[in-house]
Amino acid sequence: METILLAGPVTALEFVGEDILLSGEGPYLTVNQLDSPACHVSRRVLARHHIHGIRLAPQQVLAPVKTELAVFGGKELQVLELRSYQEERSVLQDLSPLRELKDWIWDVCWLKHFLPNTSTCQGLLAVALAHNSVLLIDPVAGREIQEVHCEEKCILYSALFVGHEWDHLVLVSGTVFNQLILWRPGNCGLKNEEGRARAEKRIEGHHGVIFGLAYQSDCGFLASASDDRSVRLWKVGDLTVDETFWKPSIESCYQPMCLHILYGHQARVWAIRFLADKLLSIGEDGACLLWDCHHGKVLQKLEGHRGKGIRALAVRQALEGVHWVATGGADGGIRQWRIDREEKDHVEVETKDKWLIRLQFDGHGSPKIVRLADRGRQMLVMTDMGSIYSSILGAPGEVNSWQLLTEDPDFQSYSILELSSNLDMSGASHMQAEYCAVGSICGRVKVFSLSHPDVVEELKKAKGKIHNLCWGPCLDHSRMLFVSASDGQVYCWQVLDTLKNTPLKVFQCGILLLPSCRQRWLTGVRYLPERNMWVCGDRRGSVLLYNDMRNDAVLGTFEAISFLFGLHGKQGVTSVEVWDGQVYSSGRDGCFRILSVRDMPEGGPIFEVLRVLRLGPSMEWIERLLFQAPGLEWGKGPLVMGFHSTDFILWDFVAKETLLTVPCGGGHRSWTYSCSMASGSLVQDSFAYIKQGAVYMYHGTRFNPGSSHQAVTKAGLHGSKITCLCHLGCVAAAGEAVDILVTSSEDTTISVLSLQPSRGQISPLASLTDHISSVRALAKIHPGKTVPANQHPETLSSLFVSAGGRAELHSYRVTIGWDGRRKALTCQVVHLAMHRLDEHWDRKKNRHKTIKMDPETRYMCLAVVEAGDCKGDGVIVVAACSDGAVRAFSLQEEQRRLVLLWESFYHQRCVLCVAVFSQCWDTHCRQMFLCSGATDGNIAIWDISESATKEENEDSSAPQWLTPSLLVSAHQCGVNCLDVGETEVPGQYLVLSGSDDNSLHVCLVDISNRMAPLQLLRTFSVVSAHAAPITGARWLTPHFLVSASVDQRVVLWSVREASLSWQEACLSHVADVSSLEIWQKEDGDKTVLSVCGQGLQVLQLGSILQDISCLKS
Amino acid sequence: MGRSSKDKRDIYYRLAKEEGWRARSAFKLLQLDEEFCLFKGVQRAVDLCAAPGSWSQVLSRKLKKDDEKGTDVKIVAVDLQAMAPLPGVTQIQGDITKLSTAHEIIRHFEGHPADLVVCDGAPDVTGLHDVDEYIQAQLLLAALNITTHVLKTGGTFVAKIFRGKDITLLYSQLKIFFPSVTCAKPRSSRNSSIEAFVVCQGYSPPEGYVPNMSNPLLDHSYDVDFNQLEGPNRVIVPFLACGDLSAYDSDMTYPLQLDPNKAYQYLPPTQPPISPPYQQACHLRKNNLLSKEGLTSSCADEPKPSTKPPTSLKVPVEEVPSHQKEDVEDAH
């Protein structure tokens, strides 16, 4: 078995020079070349342990790079040489054989100077071990020179060497007893009567074990991070030089002083590093905090890793320019962060390139509306006196004089103002004018161009108050103005570009009618060119579709041809967008949705929601989606603007990180945002709002995510344990077969991933966030014979179901294709249907007679079978449930429905897994069987053929025919996995199960006689197949199977004469293995295995292939 | 989520509160006893890493009941931290890696060795499985080391293990001291948890073995012949699921109302958590006093560590690493 790919927590990071970042993932060391991401090199350097640290030798040559590295993890230590020339792949060469020490390694230090009684000491290493001892070794010669024990021999959770000279070397130990112990293994250190080194200084204060340590010699700072979620900063002075620190006579009076107790993390703190006189800390909360050591304040919070926990931290301290920080997550992602070198205190409001200020305003009246125009260079303000002022923005906070554009008493106290964007539909910015429209309480609307505001066109007066004004750009560089008046009437006006100083060309087009409701006005509108239709959003939360009204000569009234009433809830739709042929809507329900227009066989086109995307607790109020800005395009997904608590937030949906936070006080009635390219790699943000009658403006620059040093060096997969992995199929991408996988996780998300075996790369295509609790199971619907397989090798369309906590079930269709123009895979996801038990119960009649369905029920496993011929496209989904039930659902893709068919509480215990198999007798008859395993070790086999014919009715209780045909007591306890394999004999099947009791069990069943009940022919098992719970077992052929266990072994077994025999095993580097998936490679007869848990590993089976082919022949 | 949601998800947590056990882990020892008759003839028992004391509670209730007079039975509970007193249990607040602790145990037994040593200790976890498994193994070996000082020949040792990737190394080590080693999983320990227990019977140290605490016992290494890393030869001890099948299923979601004739009533935990390390941090977080970054200096106020302990502590369950949930819940 050969590893193709390993993705797991990044547990070590180190910068080498400017362009190389080393990372450790499992036992693999990766050289990430930052200037050319395609040429990364990855190699396994340890045997069975994960890399926990990388230490560079003090002597380094940086151009070209040539340096020695000590890489360690667990008990293993390896010394390598890294060579790298520009634009060439780096080379990693072993300098020593891999060493396994007798105890766990916490730190390694390269020593500089001679030992007195040895001839040489070049390349000696000091190694700190977990029982508080230090080992001096010569790694190349493979010799242990000396071992020094500290008198305090308790177990350590961390250790840090200070210094590079053996004599003066200091070890700071972080103990299980919440202490820091400072001692010296070298000759300067004191010894006790047994010859052990004295624990010379003890620093106490933490309330939990010590997870991380850091030392800064220039300032004499020592920092410690702990289980108590604090970082403590201690003043210790220079430990290696200053002997006064160590003098025992003054031990009692010289106790290191605690400068600061830094509480900032929401959970435990794992590691810390100094960056000049600042400190960085990373923790379980997924945040990296930059602290000011002098004042103990948080300067910056770096967030972006998925789920919980950053595991690795590296800093690149620059003498000039910017510093860089790299973080490695438990999600397997690596990110880089730019830390600006700022002379001024960062916390201050006004810095040279970042400020938030109240603008001087001396116009007539109190500002009510603010808008930014001309890429944020011009500001428009409308006051309660009906005046519109304009100002050109200059230097920080400076406003050139406010110029009065127009004033009208009719627009006093109530008015609406909206600017048209000068971006057209394709995103290109044209040298065309921006237009301004204002509306009044009595129905007046005026329009003028910002380039000549003196030419004002008044539209025909609308009926009643103007509720809102919306601009919609058209394809032909013209634009439509939508005037939302009373009674849900929206007057549409076409506004065309005109020559200077000539009257505006404005044409009335038609009237859109909004559905009847209380707050009946338009909040957003966009043109959908593919259909020649208009997409609208309204204050009631509905999303609507209208036919194009521009060529309507009679000025008729248009009703929506399709609408989804109240889609975004009562708080309303905040914006609609059309991008890349898809429709997006955002709302104050904390979601944005992707919609499409589908033609119905009868009754014309309708709107349907493809997906709902939730941002989670980070943003409750989404205001707008941004796909482009002048000179900027980020392609993959939108930036989301919104408000969270008292902040305005700009959030990158793809990179999952906050780009901008402005503490503006919260959601504002009038606010405006604009961004544009500033220079090279910088983007300029402008945000203005009105608060208590004053205009405030934020202005700042930030790093453009798309520029050369990518912020995301490697995308993360899941924030916590991956519970299930499913291979959907293959697509041809630029001539190469790319595997498409889907994974579910305890972090409540599902990821669609592409796996490129040739590059050893796995990248996320989409993240599905519909589940509200942990997702435990996935099942793919195998395409039946009706769908010709492999018709379009460049696209893959696949249907799957997911289930998890809170008794929640979702189903999706994903379509993956290859976009040759962009040279990227495209991924469209349609959320087809969902089912929740508590909702099901709420809908039931006579529900007072039954016990309420418990929403705490967890779905543990899923199996899917096509119902086949009887009911068209019906699919039966069976779920194993923690409340002791087996439940069957019917999934109808066309109707987008999941319906509960029946449930059986036969097991009376938590059902852990299910599997299905079916036997086709002829074209009209298919028999379906279900196997279910519970925590008591029993496996039940059921004939569920009649499910397909069961009428959907309210009564979901177990039907008469529903009793198991067979009950096999296979295991002592929990059946974790089931798989059914065919045999060479028609009608005979092998049911394979793996259990918590370490055993594998096989039963051979016979269903060949349709009239007779299912027969159990034989059973056989292996008792101690693994040393820990077996969580995955799959048939490869009737003669071979694979099993995977929490003991991290993947074992290949052969089946002969009713017995299993061990063939081959492989140590997996994924901890807490939760499932095993197998698939055949399309381009050959190779079998690929994948295990997932804390990460995922993909293996290719090699040697047995001949065996299999032998057996076949 | 309401306070009853843990009652719904975890039947044994609820039962522990109803029956007055300090933690749900009490049921694990009871079910181990059902299978192995651990308490038969036991006069002197040691509970290592005893806090919060549920196993000591079990020892006390079971041993005192079996022995009618209750005078000869001696139970010693050892932990680094103090725990609320239990009737009939002598507490030693000490470190199990210290020889003095072993001597103190023997002193309480008036010079006699123990018949039974149990250890349900779990270390503080890091969430990195390799580190956690290693530290758990070290804790078990420390418990084994002190056990070799206090256990009588033929005595029994029961300890918690994590069945992870290097579990066979622990098995091979235990087999040196005990002819009979079984990996047991009580039904009250969740199927999803990697936790299990080793029941080591018939203590018989190798000939000439001298108990020694000056150096820690280090774990074994893989071996090319008998305990291979990737080969077929591995030291795997027999597995036994303990507890009656009619017992409650720890993985199953039960409705709150178990008995149709008895209405569900929420009960507070028997023993509230003893000052956990995150107490201060939770207090600061609850009062929005954690340091924050901000554009305005008012947002970046330094938290003032309060000396007053918070009156109540509520820690969201989501913060607990998945495989460790059970142990943390035990402590509550």
Short mmCIF file of C-alpha atoms in Angstrom, two decimals, chain A residues 271-497:
data_model
loop_
_atom_site.label_atom_id
_atom_site.label_comp_id
_atom_site.label_asym_id
_atom_site.label_seq_id
_atom_site.Cartn_x
_atom_site.Cartn_y
_atom_site.Cartn_z
CA ALA A 271 1.86 27.98 21.20
CA ILE A 272 3.57 31.36 21.28
CA ARG A 273 6.40 33.08 19.40
CA PHE A 274 8.02 36.46 19.75
CA LEU A 275 8.20 38.84 16.83
CA ALA A 276 10.65 41.59 17.79
CA ASP A 277 9.11 43.03 20.95
CA LYS A 278 5.66 41.71 20.16
CA LEU A 279 4.22 38.33 20.96
CA LEU A 280 2.06 36.03 18.88
CA SER A 281 -0.17 33.40 20.40
CA ILE A 282 -2.28 30.70 18.75
CA GLY A 283 -5.05 28.70 20.27
CA GLU A 284 -7.90 26.29 20.13
CA ASP A 285 -10.26 29.14 19.21
CA GLY A 286 -8.69 29.32 15.75
CA ALA A 287 -7.29 32.78 16.36
CA CYS A 288 -3.76 34.12 16.25
CA LEU A 289 -3.33 37.15 18.47
CA LEU A 290 -0.58 39.73 18.18
CA TRP A 291 0.20 41.25 21.57
CA ASP A 292 1.97 44.38 22.55
CA CYS A 293 4.31 43.11 25.28
CA HIS A 294 4.74 46.49 26.88
CA HIS A 295 1.08 47.28 27.42
CA GLY A 296 -0.33 43.76 27.32
CA LYS A 297 -2.84 44.67 24.62
CA VAL A 298 -4.05 42.82 21.58
CA LEU A 299 -2.79 44.65 18.51
CA GLN A 300 -4.23 42.38 15.90
CA LYS A 301 -6.40 39.32 15.71
CA LEU A 302 -5.73 37.02 12.77
CA GLU A 303 -8.60 34.69 12.03
CA GLY A 304 -9.30 32.47 9.08
CA HIS A 305 -8.67 28.84 9.89
CA ARG A 306 -11.68 26.62 9.76
CA GLY A 307 -13.06 25.15 12.90
CA LYS A 308 -11.09 24.94 16.01
CA GLY A 309 -7.46 25.30 16.52
CA ILE A 310 -4.27 26.61 15.07
CA ARG A 311 -1.48 24.16 15.71
CA ALA A 312 1.67 25.65 14.24
CA LEU A 313 3.18 29.10 14.14
CA ALA A 314 6.23 30.53 12.41
CA VAL A 315 7.48 34.07 12.07
CA ARG A 316 9.72 35.74 9.54
CA GLN A 317 11.16 38.78 11.16
CA ALA A 318 12.25 41.32 8.60
CA LEU A 319 14.79 44.01 9.29
CA GLU A 320 12.79 46.34 7.13
CA GLY A 321 9.44 46.21 5.43
CA VAL A 322 6.78 43.90 6.69
CA HIS A 323 6.99 40.91 8.95
CA TRP A 324 5.32 37.67 7.99
CA VAL A 325 3.57 35.18 10.17
CA ALA A 326 2.53 31.72 9.07
CA THR A 327 -0.08 29.66 10.87
CA GLY A 328 -0.95 26.01 10.38
CA GLY A 329 -4.35 24.79 11.38
CA ALA A 330 -5.92 21.66 12.71
CA ASP A 331 -7.88 22.01 9.45
CA GLY A 332 -4.72 21.22 7.48
CA GLY A 333 -4.57 24.73 6.08
CA ILE A 334 -1.58 27.06 6.03
CA ARG A 335 -2.03 30.82 5.99
CA GLN A 336 0.32 33.72 5.88
CA TRP A 337 -0.32 37.06 7.45
CA ARG A 338 1.39 40.34 6.86
CA ILE A 339 2.23 42.23 10.01
CA ASP A 340 2.74 45.87 9.25
CA ARG A 341 5.68 47.49 10.85
CA GLU A 342 4.16 50.57 12.35
CA GLU A 343 6.09 53.12 14.24
CA LYS A 344 2.94 54.56 15.73
CA ASP A 345 0.79 52.67 18.10
CA HIS A 346 -1.48 50.52 15.99
CA VAL A 347 -4.40 50.94 18.31
CA GLU A 348 -4.73 54.63 17.60
CA VAL A 349 -7.54 55.61 15.30
CA GLU A 350 -5.54 57.75 12.96
CA THR A 351 -2.57 56.28 11.23
CA LYS A 352 -1.15 57.31 7.93
CA ASP A 353 -3.06 54.81 5.87
CA LYS A 354 -5.94 53.93 8.14
CA TRP A 355 -8.38 56.26 9.77
CA LEU A 356 -11.92 56.54 11.03
CA ILE A 357 -13.04 60.10 11.47
CA ARG A 358 -16.05 62.35 11.82
CA LEU A 359 -16.12 64.63 8.82
CA GLN A 360 -16.71 68.33 9.10
CA PHE A 361 -20.03 69.27 7.54
CA ASP A 362 -21.15 72.88 7.24
CA GLY A 363 -24.06 72.55 4.82
CA HIS A 364 -27.66 73.48 5.34
CA GLY A 365 -29.44 70.94 7.51
CA SER A 366 -28.52 67.68 9.13
CA PRO A 367 -27.07 64.86 6.96
CA LYS A 368 -29.52 62.02 6.33
CA ILE A 369 -28.06 60.10 3.41
CA VAL A 370 -24.45 59.53 2.43
CA ARG A 371 -23.11 57.98 -0.78
CA LEU A 372 -19.63 57.52 -2.20
CA ALA A 373 -19.06 58.09 -5.90
CA ASP A 374 -16.14 58.01 -8.30
CA ARG A 375 -14.39 55.04 -6.66
CA GLY A 376 -14.63 56.59 -3.24
CA ARG A 377 -13.14 59.91 -4.27
CA GLN A 378 -16.37 61.88 -4.12
CA MET A 379 -18.98 62.02 -1.40
CA LEU A 380 -22.63 62.99 -1.71
CA VAL A 381 -24.69 63.99 1.30
CA MET A 382 -28.39 64.70 1.40
CA THR A 383 -29.73 66.66 4.37
CA ASP A 384 -33.10 66.90 6.04
CA MET A 385 -33.46 70.33 4.44
CA GLY A 386 -33.68 68.75 1.00
CA SER A 387 -30.20 69.82 -0.03
CA ILE A 388 -27.64 67.66 -1.80
CA TYR A 389 -23.99 68.45 -1.20
CA SER A 390 -20.93 67.05 -2.90
CA SER A 391 -17.32 67.03 -1.86
CA ILE A 392 -14.11 65.72 -3.34
CA LEU A 393 -12.22 63.72 -0.73
CA GLY A 394 -8.59 64.61 -0.24
CA ALA A 395 -5.95 63.75 2.31
CA PRO A 396 -6.85 61.76 5.44
CA GLY A 397 -9.94 63.18 6.99
CA GLU A 398 -9.77 66.29 4.89
CA VAL A 399 -12.86 67.37 3.08
CA ASN A 400 -12.66 70.01 0.45
CA SER A 401 -15.49 72.47 0.76
CA TRP A 402 -18.99 71.10 0.48
CA GLN A 403 -20.57 72.18 -2.75
CA LEU A 404 -24.34 72.52 -2.92
CA LEU A 405 -25.66 70.66 -5.94
CA THR A 406 -29.38 71.19 -5.58
CA GLU A 407 -31.93 72.16 -3.00
CA ASP A 408 -35.68 71.62 -3.02
CA PRO A 409 -38.11 72.18 -0.13
CA ASP A 410 -40.25 69.27 -1.34
CA PHE A 411 -37.41 66.94 -0.36
CA GLN A 412 -37.21 68.16 3.22
CA SER A 413 -37.37 65.76 6.15
CA TYR A 414 -38.08 62.74 3.93
CA SER A 415 -36.11 61.81 0.86
CA ILE A 416 -34.56 58.87 -0.92
CA LEU A 417 -31.29 59.13 -2.85
CA GLU A 418 -29.55 56.47 -4.92
CA LEU A 419 -26.56 56.50 -7.23
CA SER A 420 -26.18 54.32 -10.28
CA SER A 421 -22.97 52.37 -10.46
CA ASN A 422 -20.59 53.08 -13.28
CA LEU A 423 -19.77 49.40 -13.59
CA ASP A 424 -21.55 47.61 -16.36
CA MET A 425 -22.78 44.04 -16.32
CA SER A 426 -19.51 42.53 -17.39
CA GLY A 427 -17.74 44.23 -14.54
CA ALA A 428 -15.71 46.55 -16.71
CA SER A 429 -15.66 50.14 -15.62
CA HIS A 430 -16.60 52.56 -18.34
CA MET A 431 -15.85 56.18 -18.60
CA GLN A 432 -19.51 56.84 -18.26
CA ALA A 433 -21.35 59.01 -15.90
CA GLU A 434 -22.79 58.07 -12.60
CA TYR A 435 -26.37 59.15 -12.13
CA CYS A 436 -28.16 60.29 -9.06
CA ALA A 437 -31.87 59.88 -8.40
CA VAL A 438 -33.79 61.47 -5.53
CA GLY A 439 -37.35 60.81 -4.48
CA SER A 440 -39.70 62.70 -2.21
CA ILE A 441 -42.61 61.97 0.09
CA CYS A 442 -45.09 63.29 -2.44
CA GLY A 443 -43.95 61.15 -5.34
CA ARG A 444 -41.52 63.48 -7.10
CA VAL A 445 -38.36 61.95 -8.59
CA LYS A 446 -35.45 63.91 -9.99
CA VAL A 447 -32.51 62.47 -11.92
CA PHE A 448 -29.21 64.08 -12.80
CA SER A 449 -25.74 63.06 -13.88
CA LEU A 450 -22.92 63.64 -11.41
CA SER A 451 -20.74 65.00 -14.17
CA HIS A 452 -23.18 67.86 -14.85
CA PRO A 453 -25.50 68.11 -11.88
CA ASP A 454 -27.08 71.29 -13.17
CA VAL A 455 -29.06 69.42 -15.83
CA VAL A 456 -31.89 67.90 -13.78
CA GLU A 457 -34.67 65.84 -15.26
CA GLU A 458 -37.88 65.49 -13.33
CA LEU A 459 -39.80 62.28 -13.89
CA LYS A 460 -43.52 62.01 -14.09
CA LYS A 461 -44.88 62.20 -10.56
CA ALA A 462 -45.58 58.82 -9.05
CA LYS A 463 -48.56 57.95 -6.92
CA GLY A 464 -47.88 58.51 -3.23
CA LYS A 465 -44.62 58.37 -1.28
CA ILE A 466 -41.42 57.16 -2.93
CA HIS A 467 -40.40 54.20 -0.81
CA ASN A 468 -37.22 53.34 -2.57
CA LEU A 469 -35.13 53.90 -5.68
CA CYS A 470 -33.06 51.16 -7.33
CA TRP A 471 -30.71 51.26 -10.29
CA GLY A 472 -30.24 48.31 -12.59
CA PRO A 473 -27.47 48.29 -15.19
CA CYS A 474 -28.29 46.84 -18.62
CA LEU A 475 -26.07 45.11 -21.13
CA ASP A 476 -25.96 48.04 -23.54
CA HIS A 477 -24.31 50.42 -21.02
CA SER A 478 -27.65 52.04 -20.35
CA ARG A 479 -29.39 51.71 -17.03
CA MET A 480 -32.86 51.37 -15.59
CA LEU A 481 -34.21 53.30 -12.64
CA PHE A 482 -36.88 51.57 -10.58
CA VAL A 483 -39.07 53.90 -8.58
CA SER A 484 -40.92 52.14 -5.81
CA ALA A 485 -44.08 54.08 -5.05
CA SER A 486 -47.15 53.23 -3.02
CA ASP A 487 -49.32 50.10 -3.37
CA GLY A 488 -46.41 47.99 -4.56
CA GLN A 489 -46.13 49.84 -7.87
CA VAL A 490 -42.64 50.10 -9.29
CA TYR A 491 -42.25 52.60 -12.16
CA CYS A 492 -39.47 51.67 -14.54
CA TRP A 493 -37.46 54.31 -16.36
CA GLN A 494 -34.68 53.87 -18.85
CA VAL A 495 -31.91 56.44 -18.51
CA LEU A 496 -29.56 56.84 -21.47
CA ASP A 497 -26.21 58.58 -21.71
#
